[in-house]
PDB file of C-alpha atoms in Angstrom:
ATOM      1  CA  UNK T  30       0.000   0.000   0.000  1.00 58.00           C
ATOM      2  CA  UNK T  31       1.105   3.142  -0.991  1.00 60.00           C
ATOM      3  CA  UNK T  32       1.062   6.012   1.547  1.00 62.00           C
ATOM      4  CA  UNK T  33      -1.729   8.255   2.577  1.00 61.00           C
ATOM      5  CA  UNK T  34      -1.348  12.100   4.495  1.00 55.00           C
ATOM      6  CA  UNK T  35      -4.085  14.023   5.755  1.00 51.00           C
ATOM      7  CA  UNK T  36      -3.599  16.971   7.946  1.00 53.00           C
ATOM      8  CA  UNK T  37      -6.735  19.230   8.892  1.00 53.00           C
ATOM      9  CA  UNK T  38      -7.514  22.371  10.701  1.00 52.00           C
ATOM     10  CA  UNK T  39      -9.599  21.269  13.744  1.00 61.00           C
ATOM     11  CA  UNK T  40     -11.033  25.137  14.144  1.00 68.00           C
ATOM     12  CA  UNK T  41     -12.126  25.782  10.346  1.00 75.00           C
ATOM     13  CA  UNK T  42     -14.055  23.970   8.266  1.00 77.00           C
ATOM     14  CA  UNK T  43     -13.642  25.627   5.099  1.00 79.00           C
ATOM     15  CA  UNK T  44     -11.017  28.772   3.769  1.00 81.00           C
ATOM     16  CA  UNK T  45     -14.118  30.877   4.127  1.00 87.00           C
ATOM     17  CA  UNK T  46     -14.132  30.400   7.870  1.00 86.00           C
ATOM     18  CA  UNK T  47     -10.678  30.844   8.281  1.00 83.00           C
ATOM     19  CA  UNK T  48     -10.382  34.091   6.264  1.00 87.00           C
ATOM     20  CA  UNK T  49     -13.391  35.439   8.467  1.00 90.00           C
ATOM     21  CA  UNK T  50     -11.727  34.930  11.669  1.00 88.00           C
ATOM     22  CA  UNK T  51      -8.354  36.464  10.494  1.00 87.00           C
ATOM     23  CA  UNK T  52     -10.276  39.583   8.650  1.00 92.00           C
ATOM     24  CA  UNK T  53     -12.163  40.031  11.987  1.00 92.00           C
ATOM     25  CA  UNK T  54      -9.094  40.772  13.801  1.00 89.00           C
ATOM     26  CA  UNK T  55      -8.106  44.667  14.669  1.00 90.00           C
ATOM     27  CA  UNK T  56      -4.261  45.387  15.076  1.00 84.00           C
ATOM     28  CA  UNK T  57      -3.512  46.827  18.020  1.00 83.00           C
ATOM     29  CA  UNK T  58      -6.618  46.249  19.815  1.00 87.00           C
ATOM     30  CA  UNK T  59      -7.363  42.282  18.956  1.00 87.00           C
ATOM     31  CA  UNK T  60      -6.150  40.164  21.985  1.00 86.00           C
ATOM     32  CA  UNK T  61      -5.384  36.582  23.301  1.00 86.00           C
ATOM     33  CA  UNK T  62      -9.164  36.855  24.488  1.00 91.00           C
ATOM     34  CA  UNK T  63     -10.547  37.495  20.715  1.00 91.00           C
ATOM     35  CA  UNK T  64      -7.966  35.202  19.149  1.00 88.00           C
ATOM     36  CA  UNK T  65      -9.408  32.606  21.452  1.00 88.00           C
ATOM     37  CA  UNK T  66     -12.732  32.885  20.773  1.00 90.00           C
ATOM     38  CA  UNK T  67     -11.934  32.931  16.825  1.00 88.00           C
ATOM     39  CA  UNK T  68      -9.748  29.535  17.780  1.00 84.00           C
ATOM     40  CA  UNK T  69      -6.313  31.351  16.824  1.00 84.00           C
ATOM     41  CA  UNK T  70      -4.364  29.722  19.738  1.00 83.00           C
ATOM     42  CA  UNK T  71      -1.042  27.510  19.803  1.00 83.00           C
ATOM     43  CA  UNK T  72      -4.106  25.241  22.327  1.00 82.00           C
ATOM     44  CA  UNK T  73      -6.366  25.258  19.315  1.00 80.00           C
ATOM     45  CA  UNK T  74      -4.271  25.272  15.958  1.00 77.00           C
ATOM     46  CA  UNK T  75      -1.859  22.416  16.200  1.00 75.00           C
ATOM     47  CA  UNK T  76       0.372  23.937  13.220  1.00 77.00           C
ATOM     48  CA  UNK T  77       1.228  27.200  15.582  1.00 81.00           C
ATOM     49  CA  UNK T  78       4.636  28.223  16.262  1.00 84.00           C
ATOM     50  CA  UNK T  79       5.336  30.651  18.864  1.00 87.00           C
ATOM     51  CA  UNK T  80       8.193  32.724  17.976  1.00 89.00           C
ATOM     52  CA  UNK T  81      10.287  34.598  19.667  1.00 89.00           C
ATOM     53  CA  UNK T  82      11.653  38.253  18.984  1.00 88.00           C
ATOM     54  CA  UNK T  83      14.570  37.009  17.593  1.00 88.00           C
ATOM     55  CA  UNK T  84      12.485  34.765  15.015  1.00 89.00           C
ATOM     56  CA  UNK T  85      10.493  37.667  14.189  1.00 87.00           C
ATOM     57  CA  UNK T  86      13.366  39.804  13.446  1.00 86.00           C
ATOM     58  CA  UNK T  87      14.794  37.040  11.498  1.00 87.00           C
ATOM     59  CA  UNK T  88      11.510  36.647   9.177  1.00 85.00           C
ATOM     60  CA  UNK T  89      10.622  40.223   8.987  1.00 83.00           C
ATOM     61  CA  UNK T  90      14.645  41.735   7.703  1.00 81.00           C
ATOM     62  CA  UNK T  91      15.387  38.103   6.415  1.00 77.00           C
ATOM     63  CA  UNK T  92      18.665  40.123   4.159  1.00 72.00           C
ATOM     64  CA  UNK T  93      16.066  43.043   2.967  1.00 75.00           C
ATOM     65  CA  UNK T  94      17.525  46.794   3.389  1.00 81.00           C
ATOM     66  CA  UNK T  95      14.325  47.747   5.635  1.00 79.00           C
ATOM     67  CA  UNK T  96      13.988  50.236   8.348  1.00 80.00           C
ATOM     68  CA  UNK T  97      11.895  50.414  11.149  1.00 80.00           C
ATOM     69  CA  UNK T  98       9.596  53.428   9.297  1.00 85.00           C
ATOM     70  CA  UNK T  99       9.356  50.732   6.789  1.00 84.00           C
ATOM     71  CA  UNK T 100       7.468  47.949   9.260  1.00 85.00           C
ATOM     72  CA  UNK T 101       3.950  48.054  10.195  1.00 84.00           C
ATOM     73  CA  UNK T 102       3.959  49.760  13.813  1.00 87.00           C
ATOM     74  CA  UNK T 103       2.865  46.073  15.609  1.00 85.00           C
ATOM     75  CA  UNK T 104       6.141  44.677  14.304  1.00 85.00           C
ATOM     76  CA  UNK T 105       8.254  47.545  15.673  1.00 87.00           C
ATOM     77  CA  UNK T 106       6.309  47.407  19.115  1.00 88.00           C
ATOM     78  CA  UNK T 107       7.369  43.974  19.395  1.00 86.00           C
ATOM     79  CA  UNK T 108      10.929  44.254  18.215  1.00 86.00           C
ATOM     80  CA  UNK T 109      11.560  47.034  20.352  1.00 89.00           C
ATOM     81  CA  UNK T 110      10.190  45.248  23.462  1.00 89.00           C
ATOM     82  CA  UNK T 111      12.948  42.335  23.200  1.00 88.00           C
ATOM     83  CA  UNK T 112      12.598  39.622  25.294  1.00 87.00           C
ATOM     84  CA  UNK T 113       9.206  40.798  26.205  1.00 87.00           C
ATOM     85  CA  UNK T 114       7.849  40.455  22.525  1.00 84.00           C
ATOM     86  CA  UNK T 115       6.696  36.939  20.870  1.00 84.00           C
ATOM     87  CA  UNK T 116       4.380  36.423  18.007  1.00 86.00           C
ATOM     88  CA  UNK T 117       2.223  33.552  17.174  1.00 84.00           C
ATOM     89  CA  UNK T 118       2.670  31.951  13.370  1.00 85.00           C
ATOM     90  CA  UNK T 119      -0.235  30.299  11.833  1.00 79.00           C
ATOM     91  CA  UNK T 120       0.139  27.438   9.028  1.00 76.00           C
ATOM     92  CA  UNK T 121      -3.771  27.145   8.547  1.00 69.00           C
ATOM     93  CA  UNK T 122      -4.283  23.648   6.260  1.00 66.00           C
ATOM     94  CA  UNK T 123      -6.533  21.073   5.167  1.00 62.00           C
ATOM     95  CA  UNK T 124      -4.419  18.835   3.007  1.00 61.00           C
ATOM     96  CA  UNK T 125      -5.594  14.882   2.142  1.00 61.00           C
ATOM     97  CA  UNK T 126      -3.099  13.519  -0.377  1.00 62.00           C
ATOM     98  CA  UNK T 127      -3.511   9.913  -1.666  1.00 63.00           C
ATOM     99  CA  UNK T 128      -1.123   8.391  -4.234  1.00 64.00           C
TER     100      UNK T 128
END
């Protein structure tokens, strides 16, 4: 038998529902209360990765010739907070694959 994968997003049932919940959200006002309720937590979306402000920094200059007036002012809040800041990553998937 040839293998089978099939990963799923227990919190969405469709891309409509997901693009709802991440839509709803306000920056700088949205918090870990509203992303609960939506199901945007680490607890509720196995594919989460917390990252840290040195992941963040690494994703967001990644090489590029940026500034901080170039960066949306939730990234710089974070950055500048060190330690303090974190970020959540969502990878948001339904994927069945037979062969």
């Amino acid at each position: 038998m040839l293998p089978k994968t099939h990963t799923e997003s227990p919190t969405f049932q469709n891309f409509d529902d997901a693009r709802k919940a991440i839509e709803s959200l306000v920056p700088h006002e949205s918090g870990t209360v509203t992303l609960t309720k939506l199901g945007l937590t680490p607890k509720q979306q196995p594919n989460t990765a917390i990252l840290t402000q040195t992941d963040i920094v690494r994703r967001v200059f990644n090489g590029a010739m940026l500034g901080k007036a170039d960066l949306d002012p939730g990234i710089v809040t974070c950055i500048s907070a060190r330690e303090a800041g974190s970020g959540w990553e969502l990878n948001l998937a339904r994927i069945a694959n037979a062969r």
